[in-house]
PDB file of C-alpha atoms in Angstrom:
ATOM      1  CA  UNK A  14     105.452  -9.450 -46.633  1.00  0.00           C
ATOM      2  CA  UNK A  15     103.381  -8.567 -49.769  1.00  0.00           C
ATOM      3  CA  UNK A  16     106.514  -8.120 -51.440  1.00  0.00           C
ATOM      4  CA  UNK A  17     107.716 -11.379 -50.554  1.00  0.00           C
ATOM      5  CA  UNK A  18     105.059 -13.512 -50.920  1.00  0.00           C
ATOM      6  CA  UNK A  19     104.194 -12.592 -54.625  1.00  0.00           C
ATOM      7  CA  UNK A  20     107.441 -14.469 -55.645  1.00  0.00           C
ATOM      8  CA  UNK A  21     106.987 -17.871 -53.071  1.00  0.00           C
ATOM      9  CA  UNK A  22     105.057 -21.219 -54.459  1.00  0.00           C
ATOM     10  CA  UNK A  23     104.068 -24.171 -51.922  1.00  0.00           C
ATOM     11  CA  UNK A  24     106.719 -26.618 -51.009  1.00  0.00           C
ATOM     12  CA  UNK A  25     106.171 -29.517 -53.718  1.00  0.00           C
ATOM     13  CA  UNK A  26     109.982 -30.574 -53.657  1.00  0.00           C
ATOM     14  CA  UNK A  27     109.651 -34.017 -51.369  1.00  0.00           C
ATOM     15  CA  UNK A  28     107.695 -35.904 -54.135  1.00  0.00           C
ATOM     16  CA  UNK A  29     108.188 -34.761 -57.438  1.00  0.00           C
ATOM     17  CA  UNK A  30     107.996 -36.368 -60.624  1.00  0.00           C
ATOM     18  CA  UNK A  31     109.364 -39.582 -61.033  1.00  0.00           C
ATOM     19  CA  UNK A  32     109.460 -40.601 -64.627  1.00  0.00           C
ATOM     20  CA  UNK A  33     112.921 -39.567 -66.071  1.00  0.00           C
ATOM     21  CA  UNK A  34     115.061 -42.306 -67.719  1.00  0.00           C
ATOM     22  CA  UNK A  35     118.038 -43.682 -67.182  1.00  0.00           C
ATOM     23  CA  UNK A  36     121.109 -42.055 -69.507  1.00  0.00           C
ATOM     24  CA  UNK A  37     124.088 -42.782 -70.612  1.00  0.00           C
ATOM     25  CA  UNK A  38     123.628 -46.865 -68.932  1.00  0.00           C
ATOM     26  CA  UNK A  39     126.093 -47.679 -71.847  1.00  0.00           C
ATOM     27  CA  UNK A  40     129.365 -46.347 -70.027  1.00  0.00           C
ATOM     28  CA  UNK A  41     132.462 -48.774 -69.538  1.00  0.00           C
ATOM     29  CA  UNK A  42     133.176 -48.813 -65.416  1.00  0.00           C
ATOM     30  CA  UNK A  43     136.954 -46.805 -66.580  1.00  0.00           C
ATOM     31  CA  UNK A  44     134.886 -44.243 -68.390  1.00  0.00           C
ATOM     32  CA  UNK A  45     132.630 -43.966 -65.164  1.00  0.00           C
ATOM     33  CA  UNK A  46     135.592 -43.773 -62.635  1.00  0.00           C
ATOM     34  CA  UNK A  47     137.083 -41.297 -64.996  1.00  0.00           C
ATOM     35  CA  UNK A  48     133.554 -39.398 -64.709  1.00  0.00           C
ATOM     36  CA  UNK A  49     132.789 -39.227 -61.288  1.00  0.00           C
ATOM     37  CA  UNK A  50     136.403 -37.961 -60.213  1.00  0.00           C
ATOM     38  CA  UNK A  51     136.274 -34.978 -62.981  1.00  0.00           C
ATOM     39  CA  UNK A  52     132.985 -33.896 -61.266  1.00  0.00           C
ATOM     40  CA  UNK A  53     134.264 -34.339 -57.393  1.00  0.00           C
ATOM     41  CA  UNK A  54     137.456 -32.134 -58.905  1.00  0.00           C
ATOM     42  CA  UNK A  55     135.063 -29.426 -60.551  1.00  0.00           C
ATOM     43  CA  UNK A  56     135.938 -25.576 -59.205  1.00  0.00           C
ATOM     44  CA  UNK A  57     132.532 -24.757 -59.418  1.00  0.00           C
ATOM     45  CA  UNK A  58     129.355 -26.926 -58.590  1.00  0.00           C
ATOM     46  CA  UNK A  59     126.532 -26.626 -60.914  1.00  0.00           C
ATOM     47  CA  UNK A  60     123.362 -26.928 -58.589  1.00  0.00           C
ATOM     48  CA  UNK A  61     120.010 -27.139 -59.808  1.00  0.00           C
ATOM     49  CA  UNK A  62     116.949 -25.405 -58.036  1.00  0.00           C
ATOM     50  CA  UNK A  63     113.598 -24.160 -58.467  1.00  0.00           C
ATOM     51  CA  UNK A  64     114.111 -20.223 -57.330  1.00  0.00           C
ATOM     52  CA  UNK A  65     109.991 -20.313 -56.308  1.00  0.00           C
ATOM     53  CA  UNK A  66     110.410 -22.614 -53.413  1.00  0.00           C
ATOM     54  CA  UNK A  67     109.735 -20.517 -49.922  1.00  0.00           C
ATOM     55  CA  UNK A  68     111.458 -20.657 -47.948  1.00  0.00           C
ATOM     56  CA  UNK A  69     113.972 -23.865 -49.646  1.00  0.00           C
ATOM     57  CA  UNK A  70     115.001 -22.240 -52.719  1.00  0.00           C
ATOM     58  CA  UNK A  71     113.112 -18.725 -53.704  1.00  0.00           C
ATOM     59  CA  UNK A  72     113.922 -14.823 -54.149  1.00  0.00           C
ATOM     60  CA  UNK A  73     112.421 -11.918 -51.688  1.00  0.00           C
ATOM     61  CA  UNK A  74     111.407  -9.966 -54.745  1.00  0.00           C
ATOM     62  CA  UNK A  75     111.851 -10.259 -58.386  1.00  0.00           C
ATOM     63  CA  UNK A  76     115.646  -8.963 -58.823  1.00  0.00           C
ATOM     64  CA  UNK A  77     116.973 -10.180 -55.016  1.00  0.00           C
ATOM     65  CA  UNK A  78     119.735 -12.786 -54.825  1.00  0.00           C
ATOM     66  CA  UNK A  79     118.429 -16.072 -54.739  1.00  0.00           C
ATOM     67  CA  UNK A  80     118.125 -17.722 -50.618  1.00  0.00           C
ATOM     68  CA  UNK A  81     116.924 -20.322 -48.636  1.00  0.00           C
ATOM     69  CA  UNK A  82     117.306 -23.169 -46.369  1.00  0.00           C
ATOM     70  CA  UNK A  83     118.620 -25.477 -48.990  1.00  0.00           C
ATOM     71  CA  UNK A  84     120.377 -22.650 -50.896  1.00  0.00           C
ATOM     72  CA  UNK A  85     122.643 -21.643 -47.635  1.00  0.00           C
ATOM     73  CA  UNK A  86     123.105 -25.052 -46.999  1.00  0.00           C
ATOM     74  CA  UNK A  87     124.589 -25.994 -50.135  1.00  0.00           C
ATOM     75  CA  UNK A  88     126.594 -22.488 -50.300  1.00  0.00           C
ATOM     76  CA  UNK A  89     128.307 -23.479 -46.808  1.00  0.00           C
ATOM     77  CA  UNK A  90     128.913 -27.117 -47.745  1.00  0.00           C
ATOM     78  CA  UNK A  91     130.490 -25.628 -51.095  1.00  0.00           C
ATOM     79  CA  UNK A  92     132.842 -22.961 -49.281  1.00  0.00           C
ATOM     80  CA  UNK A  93     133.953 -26.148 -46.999  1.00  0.00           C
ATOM     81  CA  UNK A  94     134.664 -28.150 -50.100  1.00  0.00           C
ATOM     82  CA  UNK A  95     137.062 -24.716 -51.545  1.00  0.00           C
ATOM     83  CA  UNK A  96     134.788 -24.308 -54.379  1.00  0.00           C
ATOM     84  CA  UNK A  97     132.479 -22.147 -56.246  1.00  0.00           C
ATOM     85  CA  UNK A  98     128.666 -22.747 -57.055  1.00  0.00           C
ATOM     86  CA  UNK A  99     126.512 -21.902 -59.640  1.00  0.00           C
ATOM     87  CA  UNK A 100     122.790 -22.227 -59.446  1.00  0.00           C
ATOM     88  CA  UNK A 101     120.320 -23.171 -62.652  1.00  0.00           C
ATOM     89  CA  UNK A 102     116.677 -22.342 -61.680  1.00  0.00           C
ATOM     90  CA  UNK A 103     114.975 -25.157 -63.380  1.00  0.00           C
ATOM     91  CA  UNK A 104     110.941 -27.086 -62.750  1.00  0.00           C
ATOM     92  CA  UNK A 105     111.070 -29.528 -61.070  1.00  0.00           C
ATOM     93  CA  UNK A 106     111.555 -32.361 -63.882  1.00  0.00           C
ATOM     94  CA  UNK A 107     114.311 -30.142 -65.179  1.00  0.00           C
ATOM     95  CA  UNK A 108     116.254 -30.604 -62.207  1.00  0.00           C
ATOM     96  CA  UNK A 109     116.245 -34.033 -61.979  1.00  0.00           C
ATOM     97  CA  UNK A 110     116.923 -34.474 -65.776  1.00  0.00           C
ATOM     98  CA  UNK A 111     120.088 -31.846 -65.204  1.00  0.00           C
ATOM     99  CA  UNK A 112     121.789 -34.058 -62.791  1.00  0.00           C
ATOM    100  CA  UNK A 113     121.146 -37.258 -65.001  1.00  0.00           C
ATOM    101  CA  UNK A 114     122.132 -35.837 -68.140  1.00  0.00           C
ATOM    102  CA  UNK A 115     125.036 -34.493 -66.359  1.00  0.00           C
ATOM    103  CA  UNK A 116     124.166 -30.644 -66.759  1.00  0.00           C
ATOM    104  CA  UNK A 117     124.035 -30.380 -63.018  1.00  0.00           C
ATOM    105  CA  UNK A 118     126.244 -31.772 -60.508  1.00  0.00           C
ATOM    106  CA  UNK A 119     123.346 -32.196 -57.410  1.00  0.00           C
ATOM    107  CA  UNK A 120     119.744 -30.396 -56.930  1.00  0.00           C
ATOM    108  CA  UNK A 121     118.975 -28.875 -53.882  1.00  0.00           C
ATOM    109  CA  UNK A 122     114.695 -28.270 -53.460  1.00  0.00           C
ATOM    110  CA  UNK A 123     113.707 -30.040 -50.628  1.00  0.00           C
ATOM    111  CA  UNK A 124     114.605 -33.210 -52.010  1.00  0.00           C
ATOM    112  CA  UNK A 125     113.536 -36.401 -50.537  1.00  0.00           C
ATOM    113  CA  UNK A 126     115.164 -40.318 -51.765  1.00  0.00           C
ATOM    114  CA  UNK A 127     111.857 -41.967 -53.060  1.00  0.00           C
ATOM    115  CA  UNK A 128     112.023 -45.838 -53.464  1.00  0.00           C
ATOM    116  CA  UNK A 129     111.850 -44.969 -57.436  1.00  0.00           C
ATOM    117  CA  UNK A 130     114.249 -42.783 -57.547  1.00  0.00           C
ATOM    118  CA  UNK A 131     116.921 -44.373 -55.548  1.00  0.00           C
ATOM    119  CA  UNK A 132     117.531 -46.132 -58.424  1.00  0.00           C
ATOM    120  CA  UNK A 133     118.863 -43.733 -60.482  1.00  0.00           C
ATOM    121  CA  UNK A 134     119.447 -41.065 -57.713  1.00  0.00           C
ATOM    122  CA  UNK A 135     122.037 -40.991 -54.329  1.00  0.00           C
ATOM    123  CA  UNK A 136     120.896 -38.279 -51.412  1.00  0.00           C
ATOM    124  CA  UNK A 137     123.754 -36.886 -48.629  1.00  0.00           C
ATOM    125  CA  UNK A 138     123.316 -36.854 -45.401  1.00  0.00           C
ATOM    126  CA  UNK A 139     120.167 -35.497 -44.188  1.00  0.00           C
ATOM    127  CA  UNK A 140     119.624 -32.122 -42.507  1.00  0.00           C
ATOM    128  CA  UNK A 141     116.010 -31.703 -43.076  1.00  0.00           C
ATOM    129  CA  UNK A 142     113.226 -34.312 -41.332  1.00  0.00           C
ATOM    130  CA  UNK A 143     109.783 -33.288 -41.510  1.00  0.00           C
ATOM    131  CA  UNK A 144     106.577 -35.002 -41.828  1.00  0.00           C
ATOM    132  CA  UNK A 145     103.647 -33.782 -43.607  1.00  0.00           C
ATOM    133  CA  UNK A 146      99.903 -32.488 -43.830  1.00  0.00           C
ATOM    134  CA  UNK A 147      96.293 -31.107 -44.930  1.00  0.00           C
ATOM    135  CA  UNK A 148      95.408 -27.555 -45.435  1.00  0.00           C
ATOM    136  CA  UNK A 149      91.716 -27.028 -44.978  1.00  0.00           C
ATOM    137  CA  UNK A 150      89.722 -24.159 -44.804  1.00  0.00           C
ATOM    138  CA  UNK A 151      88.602 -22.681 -41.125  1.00  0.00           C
ATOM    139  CA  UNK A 152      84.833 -23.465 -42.007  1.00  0.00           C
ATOM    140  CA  UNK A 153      84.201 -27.697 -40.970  1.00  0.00           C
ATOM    141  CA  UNK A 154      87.719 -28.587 -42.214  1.00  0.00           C
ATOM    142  CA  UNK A 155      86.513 -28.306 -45.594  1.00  0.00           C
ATOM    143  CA  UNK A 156      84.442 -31.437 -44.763  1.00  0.00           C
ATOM    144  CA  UNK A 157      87.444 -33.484 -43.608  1.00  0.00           C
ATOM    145  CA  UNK A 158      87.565 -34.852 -40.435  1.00  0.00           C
ATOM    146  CA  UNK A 159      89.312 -38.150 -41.260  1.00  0.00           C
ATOM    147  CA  UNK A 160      90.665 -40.225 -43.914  1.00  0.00           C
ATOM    148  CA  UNK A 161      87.844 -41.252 -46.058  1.00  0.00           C
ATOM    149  CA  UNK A 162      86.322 -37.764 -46.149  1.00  0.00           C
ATOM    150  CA  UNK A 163      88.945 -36.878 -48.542  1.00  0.00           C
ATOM    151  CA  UNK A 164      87.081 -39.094 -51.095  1.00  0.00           C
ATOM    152  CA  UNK A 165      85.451 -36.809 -53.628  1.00  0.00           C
ATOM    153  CA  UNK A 166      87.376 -33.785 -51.999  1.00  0.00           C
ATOM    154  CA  UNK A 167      89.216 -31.532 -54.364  1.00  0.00           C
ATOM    155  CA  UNK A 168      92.979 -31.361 -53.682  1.00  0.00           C
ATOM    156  CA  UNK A 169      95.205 -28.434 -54.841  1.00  0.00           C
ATOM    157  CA  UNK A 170      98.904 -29.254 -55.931  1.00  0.00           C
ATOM    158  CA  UNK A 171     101.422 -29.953 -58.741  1.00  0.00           C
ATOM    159  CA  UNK A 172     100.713 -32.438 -61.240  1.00  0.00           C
ATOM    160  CA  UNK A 173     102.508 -35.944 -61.081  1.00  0.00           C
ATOM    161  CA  UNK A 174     103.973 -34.859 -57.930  1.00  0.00           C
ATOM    162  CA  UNK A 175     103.542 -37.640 -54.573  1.00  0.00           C
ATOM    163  CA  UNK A 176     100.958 -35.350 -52.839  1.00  0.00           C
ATOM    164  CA  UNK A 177      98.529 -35.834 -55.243  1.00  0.00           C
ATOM    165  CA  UNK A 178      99.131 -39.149 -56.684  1.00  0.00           C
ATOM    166  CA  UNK A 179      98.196 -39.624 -52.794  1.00  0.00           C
ATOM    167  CA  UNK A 180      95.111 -37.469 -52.994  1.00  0.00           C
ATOM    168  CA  UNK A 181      94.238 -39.597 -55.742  1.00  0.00           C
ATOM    169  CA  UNK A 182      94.760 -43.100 -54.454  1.00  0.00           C
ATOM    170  CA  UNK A 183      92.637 -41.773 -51.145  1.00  0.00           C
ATOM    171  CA  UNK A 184      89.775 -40.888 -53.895  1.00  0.00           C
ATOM    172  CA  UNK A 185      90.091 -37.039 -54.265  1.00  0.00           C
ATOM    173  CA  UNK A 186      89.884 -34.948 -57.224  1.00  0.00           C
ATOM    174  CA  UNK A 187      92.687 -33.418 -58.478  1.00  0.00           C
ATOM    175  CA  UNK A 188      92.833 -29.846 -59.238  1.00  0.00           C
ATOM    176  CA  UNK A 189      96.545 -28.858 -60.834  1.00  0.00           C
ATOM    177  CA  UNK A 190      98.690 -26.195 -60.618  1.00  0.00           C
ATOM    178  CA  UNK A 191     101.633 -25.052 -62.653  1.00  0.00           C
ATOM    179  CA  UNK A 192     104.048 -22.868 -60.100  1.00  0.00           C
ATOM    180  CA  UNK A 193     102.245 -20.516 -59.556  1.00  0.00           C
ATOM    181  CA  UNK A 194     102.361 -18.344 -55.926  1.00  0.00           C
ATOM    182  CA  UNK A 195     100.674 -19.338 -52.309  1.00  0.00           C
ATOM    183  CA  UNK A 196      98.752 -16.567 -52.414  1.00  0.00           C
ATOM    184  CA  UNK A 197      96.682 -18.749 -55.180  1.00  0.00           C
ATOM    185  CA  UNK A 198      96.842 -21.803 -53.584  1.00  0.00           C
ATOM    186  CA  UNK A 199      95.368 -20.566 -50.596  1.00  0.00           C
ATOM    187  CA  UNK A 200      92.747 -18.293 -51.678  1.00  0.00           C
ATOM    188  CA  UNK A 201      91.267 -20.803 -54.141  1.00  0.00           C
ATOM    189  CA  UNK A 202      91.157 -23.236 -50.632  1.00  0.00           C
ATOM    190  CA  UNK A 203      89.222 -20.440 -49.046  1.00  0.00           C
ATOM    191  CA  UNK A 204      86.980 -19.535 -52.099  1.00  0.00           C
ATOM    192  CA  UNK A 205      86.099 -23.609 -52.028  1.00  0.00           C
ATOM    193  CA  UNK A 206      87.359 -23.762 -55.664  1.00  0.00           C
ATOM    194  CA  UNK A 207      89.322 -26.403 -53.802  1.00  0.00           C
ATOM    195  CA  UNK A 208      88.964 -28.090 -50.661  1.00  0.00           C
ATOM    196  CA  UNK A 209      92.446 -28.973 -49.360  1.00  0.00           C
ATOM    197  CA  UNK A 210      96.074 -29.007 -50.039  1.00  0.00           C
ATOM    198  CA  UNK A 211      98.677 -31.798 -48.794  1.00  0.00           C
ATOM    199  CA  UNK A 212     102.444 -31.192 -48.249  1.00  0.00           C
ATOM    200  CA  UNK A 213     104.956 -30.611 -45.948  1.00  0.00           C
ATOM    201  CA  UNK A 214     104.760 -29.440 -42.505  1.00  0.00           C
ATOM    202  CA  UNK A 215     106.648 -26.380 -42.202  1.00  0.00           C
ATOM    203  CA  UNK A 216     106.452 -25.180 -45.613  1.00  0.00           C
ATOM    204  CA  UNK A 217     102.402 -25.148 -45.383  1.00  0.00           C
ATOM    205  CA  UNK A 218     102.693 -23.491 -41.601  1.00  0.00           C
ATOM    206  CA  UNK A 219     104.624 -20.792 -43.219  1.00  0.00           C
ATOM    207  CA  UNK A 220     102.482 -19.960 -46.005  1.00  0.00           C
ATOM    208  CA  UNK A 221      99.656 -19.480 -43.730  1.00  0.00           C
ATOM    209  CA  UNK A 222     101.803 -17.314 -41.526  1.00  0.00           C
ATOM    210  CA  UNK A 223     102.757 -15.522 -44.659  1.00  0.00           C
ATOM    211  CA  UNK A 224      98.959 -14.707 -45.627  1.00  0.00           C
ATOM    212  CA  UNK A 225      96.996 -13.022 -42.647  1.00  0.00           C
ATOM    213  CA  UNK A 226      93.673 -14.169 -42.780  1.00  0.00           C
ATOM    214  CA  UNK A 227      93.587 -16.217 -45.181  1.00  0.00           C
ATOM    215  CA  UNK A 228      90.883 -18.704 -43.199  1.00  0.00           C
ATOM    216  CA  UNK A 229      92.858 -21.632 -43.432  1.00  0.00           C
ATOM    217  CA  UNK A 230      94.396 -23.744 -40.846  1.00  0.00           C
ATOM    218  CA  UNK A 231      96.298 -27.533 -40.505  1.00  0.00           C
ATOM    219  CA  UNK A 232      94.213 -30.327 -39.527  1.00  0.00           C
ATOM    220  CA  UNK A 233      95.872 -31.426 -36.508  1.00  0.00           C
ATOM    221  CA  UNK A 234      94.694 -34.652 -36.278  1.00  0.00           C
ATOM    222  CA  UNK A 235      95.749 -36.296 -39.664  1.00  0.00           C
ATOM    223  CA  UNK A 236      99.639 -35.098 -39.532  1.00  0.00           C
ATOM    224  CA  UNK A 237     101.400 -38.340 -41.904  1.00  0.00           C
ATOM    225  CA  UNK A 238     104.360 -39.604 -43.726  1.00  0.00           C
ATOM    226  CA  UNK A 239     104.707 -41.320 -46.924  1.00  0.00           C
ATOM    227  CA  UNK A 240     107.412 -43.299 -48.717  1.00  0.00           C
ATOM    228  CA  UNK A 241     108.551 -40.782 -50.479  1.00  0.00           C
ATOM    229  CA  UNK A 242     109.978 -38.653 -48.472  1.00  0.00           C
ATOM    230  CA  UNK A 243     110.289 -41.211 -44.923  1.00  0.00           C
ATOM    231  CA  UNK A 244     114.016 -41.075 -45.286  1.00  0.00           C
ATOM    232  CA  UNK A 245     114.382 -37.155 -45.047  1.00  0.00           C
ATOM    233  CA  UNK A 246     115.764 -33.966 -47.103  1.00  0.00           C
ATOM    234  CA  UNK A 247     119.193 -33.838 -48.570  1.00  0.00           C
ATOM    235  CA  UNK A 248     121.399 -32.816 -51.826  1.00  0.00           C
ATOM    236  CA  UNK A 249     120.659 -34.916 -54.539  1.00  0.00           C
ATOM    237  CA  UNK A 250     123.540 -36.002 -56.408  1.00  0.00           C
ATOM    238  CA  UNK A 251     123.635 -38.890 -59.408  1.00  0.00           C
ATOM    239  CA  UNK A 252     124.458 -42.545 -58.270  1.00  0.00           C
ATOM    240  CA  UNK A 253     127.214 -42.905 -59.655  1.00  0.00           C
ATOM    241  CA  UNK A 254     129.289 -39.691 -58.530  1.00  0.00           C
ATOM    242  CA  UNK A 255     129.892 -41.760 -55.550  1.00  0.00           C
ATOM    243  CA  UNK A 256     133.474 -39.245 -54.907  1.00  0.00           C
ATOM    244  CA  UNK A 257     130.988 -36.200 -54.692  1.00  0.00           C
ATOM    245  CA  UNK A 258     128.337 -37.570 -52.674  1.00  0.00           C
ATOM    246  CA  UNK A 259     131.558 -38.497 -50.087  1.00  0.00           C
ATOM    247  CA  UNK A 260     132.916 -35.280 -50.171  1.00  0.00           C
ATOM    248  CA  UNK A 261     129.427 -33.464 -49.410  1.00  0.00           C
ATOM    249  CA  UNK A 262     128.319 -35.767 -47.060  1.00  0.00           C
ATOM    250  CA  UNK A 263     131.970 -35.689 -44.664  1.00  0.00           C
ATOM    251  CA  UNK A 264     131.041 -31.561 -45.211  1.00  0.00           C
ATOM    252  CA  UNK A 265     127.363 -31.960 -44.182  1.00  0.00           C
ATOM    253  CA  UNK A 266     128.217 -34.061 -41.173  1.00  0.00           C
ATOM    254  CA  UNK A 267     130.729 -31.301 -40.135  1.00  0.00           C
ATOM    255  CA  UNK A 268     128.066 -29.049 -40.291  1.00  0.00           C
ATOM    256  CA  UNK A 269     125.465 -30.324 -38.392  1.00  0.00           C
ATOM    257  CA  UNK A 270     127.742 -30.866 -35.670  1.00  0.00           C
ATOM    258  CA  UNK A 271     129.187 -27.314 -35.139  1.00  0.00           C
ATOM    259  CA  UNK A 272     125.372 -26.416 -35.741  1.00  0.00           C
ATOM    260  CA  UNK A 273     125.768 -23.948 -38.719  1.00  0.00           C
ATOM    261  CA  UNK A 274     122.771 -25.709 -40.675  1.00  0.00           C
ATOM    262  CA  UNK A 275     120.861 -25.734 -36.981  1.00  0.00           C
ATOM    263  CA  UNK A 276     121.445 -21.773 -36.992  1.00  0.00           C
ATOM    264  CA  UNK A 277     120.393 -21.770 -41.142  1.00  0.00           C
ATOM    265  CA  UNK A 278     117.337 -24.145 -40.469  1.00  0.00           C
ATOM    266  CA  UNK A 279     116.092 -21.638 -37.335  1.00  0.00           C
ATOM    267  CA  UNK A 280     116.667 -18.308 -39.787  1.00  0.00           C
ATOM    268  CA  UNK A 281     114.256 -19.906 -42.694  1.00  0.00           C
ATOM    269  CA  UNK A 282     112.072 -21.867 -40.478  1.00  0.00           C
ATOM    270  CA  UNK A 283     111.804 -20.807 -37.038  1.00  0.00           C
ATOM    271  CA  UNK A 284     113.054 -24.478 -36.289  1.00  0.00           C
ATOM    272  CA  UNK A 285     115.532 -26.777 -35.785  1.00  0.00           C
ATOM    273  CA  UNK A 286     114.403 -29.019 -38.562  1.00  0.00           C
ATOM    274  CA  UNK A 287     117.565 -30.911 -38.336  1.00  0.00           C
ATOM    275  CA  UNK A 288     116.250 -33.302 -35.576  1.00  0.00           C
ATOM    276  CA  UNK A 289     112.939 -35.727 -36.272  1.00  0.00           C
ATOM    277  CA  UNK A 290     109.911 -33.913 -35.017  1.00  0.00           C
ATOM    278  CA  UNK A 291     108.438 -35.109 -32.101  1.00  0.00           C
ATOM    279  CA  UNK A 292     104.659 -35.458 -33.163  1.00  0.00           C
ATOM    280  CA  UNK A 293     101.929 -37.760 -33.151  1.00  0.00           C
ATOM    281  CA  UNK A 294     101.749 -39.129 -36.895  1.00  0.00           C
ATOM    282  CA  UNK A 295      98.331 -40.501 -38.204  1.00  0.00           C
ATOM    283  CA  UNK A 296      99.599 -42.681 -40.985  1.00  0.00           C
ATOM    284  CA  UNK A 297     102.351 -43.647 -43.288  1.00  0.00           C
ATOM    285  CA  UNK A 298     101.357 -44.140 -46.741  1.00  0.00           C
ATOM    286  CA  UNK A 299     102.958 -45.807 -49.916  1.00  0.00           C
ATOM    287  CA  UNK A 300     102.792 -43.804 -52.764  1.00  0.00           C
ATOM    288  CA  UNK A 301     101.822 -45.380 -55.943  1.00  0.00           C
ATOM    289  CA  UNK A 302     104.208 -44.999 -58.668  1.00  0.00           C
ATOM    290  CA  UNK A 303     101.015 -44.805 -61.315  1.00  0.00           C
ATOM    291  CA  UNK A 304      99.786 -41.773 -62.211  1.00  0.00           C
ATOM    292  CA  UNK A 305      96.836 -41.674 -64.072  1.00  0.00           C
ATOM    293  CA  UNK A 306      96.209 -37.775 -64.075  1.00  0.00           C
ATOM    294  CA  UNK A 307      92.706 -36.057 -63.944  1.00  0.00           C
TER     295      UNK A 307
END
């Protein structure tokens, strides 16, 4: 696990950044038609990723094939369409500018449909619902027992990203990170350089399990949603490829019923993560779309 865990950063996917324009809104409707069927007839998909995200998009050691939940879904759904795919390990803004500037045909990294970006963004078919919640350290919950002890906390996480524009609207400070490995993240919770980490579900259970004693745990009692990610995970595609987002959502559905992503979701999660979770959920917050920074 050593090995493995050197190379795997904290699942920030369901609320990234949400700031990139709008391109190319100049296009006659002809030119667009002519667009999105060159792209649904492409041999090869061109999917963007991160590479760092365990276990959605990441590598077992620094040379290994790139894997994950997201990465074997999109493989399968891409071997049902006939065609070939190409991944381009990009940050998480890069990703999202790929498949608007037309570099990328769809992103797959845990990707949730945020009010924001619907606008600019279409999402398949679902196969990942989750929900979402607070890493704290073993000694008094790092001082958080409820919502309004996270005022003045310090909360761990990407910058810009939904988790802590949420920490900040609930009063926390905001310590950043720029991808770097859970093994930081969590030790750094521990040490009490911070106090407590927000995102999803399974991706925080499995970084714990992926650390022995690491002194950290899940606050069971403050488990939550948000609109960002409410809707659930899919394969982000560009609005108007509307031929694409057919073809991978008729494959999707195919593939959720003969329960090939149900057997992919149990390998990388120890779940079926295709079905809602059946858990008590403390709140459902709106997200902000300002970002102030700290």
């Amino acid at each position: 696990m050593n090995k493995t865990k050197k190379w795997l950063v904290l699942g920030l996917g369901l609320s990234l950044v949400m700031g990139v324009g709008l391109v190319g809104c100049g296009k006659s409707s002809s030119s667009s038609e002519s667009t999105n069927t060159k792209v649904a007839n492409k041999k090869t998909l061109i999917v963007a990723t991160s590479g760092t995200l365990y276990p959605t998009s990441f590598h077992t050691s620094k040379n290994s094939k790139l894997t994950g939940y997201d990465i074997e879904v999109v493989r399968a759904v891409a071997k049902g369409l006939h065609k070939k795919v190409e991944f381009k390990e990009l940050s998480v803004d890069g990703q999202l500018t790929a498949v608007n500037t037309g570099k990328a045909d769809m992103a797959a990294n845990d990707f949730g449909l945020s009010p924001a970006r619907k606008k600019q963004y279409a999402l398949s078919t679902v196969y990942k619902h989750s929900f979402n919640s607070i890493m704290v350290r073993n000694s008094n919950d790092s001082g958080i027992h409820n919502w309004s002890d996270i005022k003045g906390k310090k909360s761990a996480g990407e910058a810009g990203t939904g988790y802590q524009r949420l920490a900040q609207q609930l009063g926390a400070k905001l310590v950043n990170y720029d991808n770097v490995s859970n093994d930081v993240y969590l030790k750094d919770v521990k040490n009490g350089k911070t106090d407590m980490i927000m995102n999803d579900y399974y991706l925080q259970k499995l970084a714990l399990k992926a650390i022995p004693n690491n002194g950290l745990h899940l606050v069971k009692n403050m488990y939550f949603t948000t609109s960002d990610d409410g809707q659930g995970v899919g394969i982000l595609m560009k609005k108007s490829n509307t031929k694409l987002k057919a073809e991978v959502d008729k494959e999707v559905q195919k593939l959720l019923k003969n329960g090939t992503i149900k057997k992919i979701s149990e390998k990388y999660y120890g779940a079926d993560v295709t079905k809602k979770p059946n858990v008590k959920i403390s709140k459902n917050f709106t997200i902000k779309s300002k970002y102030t920074g700290q």
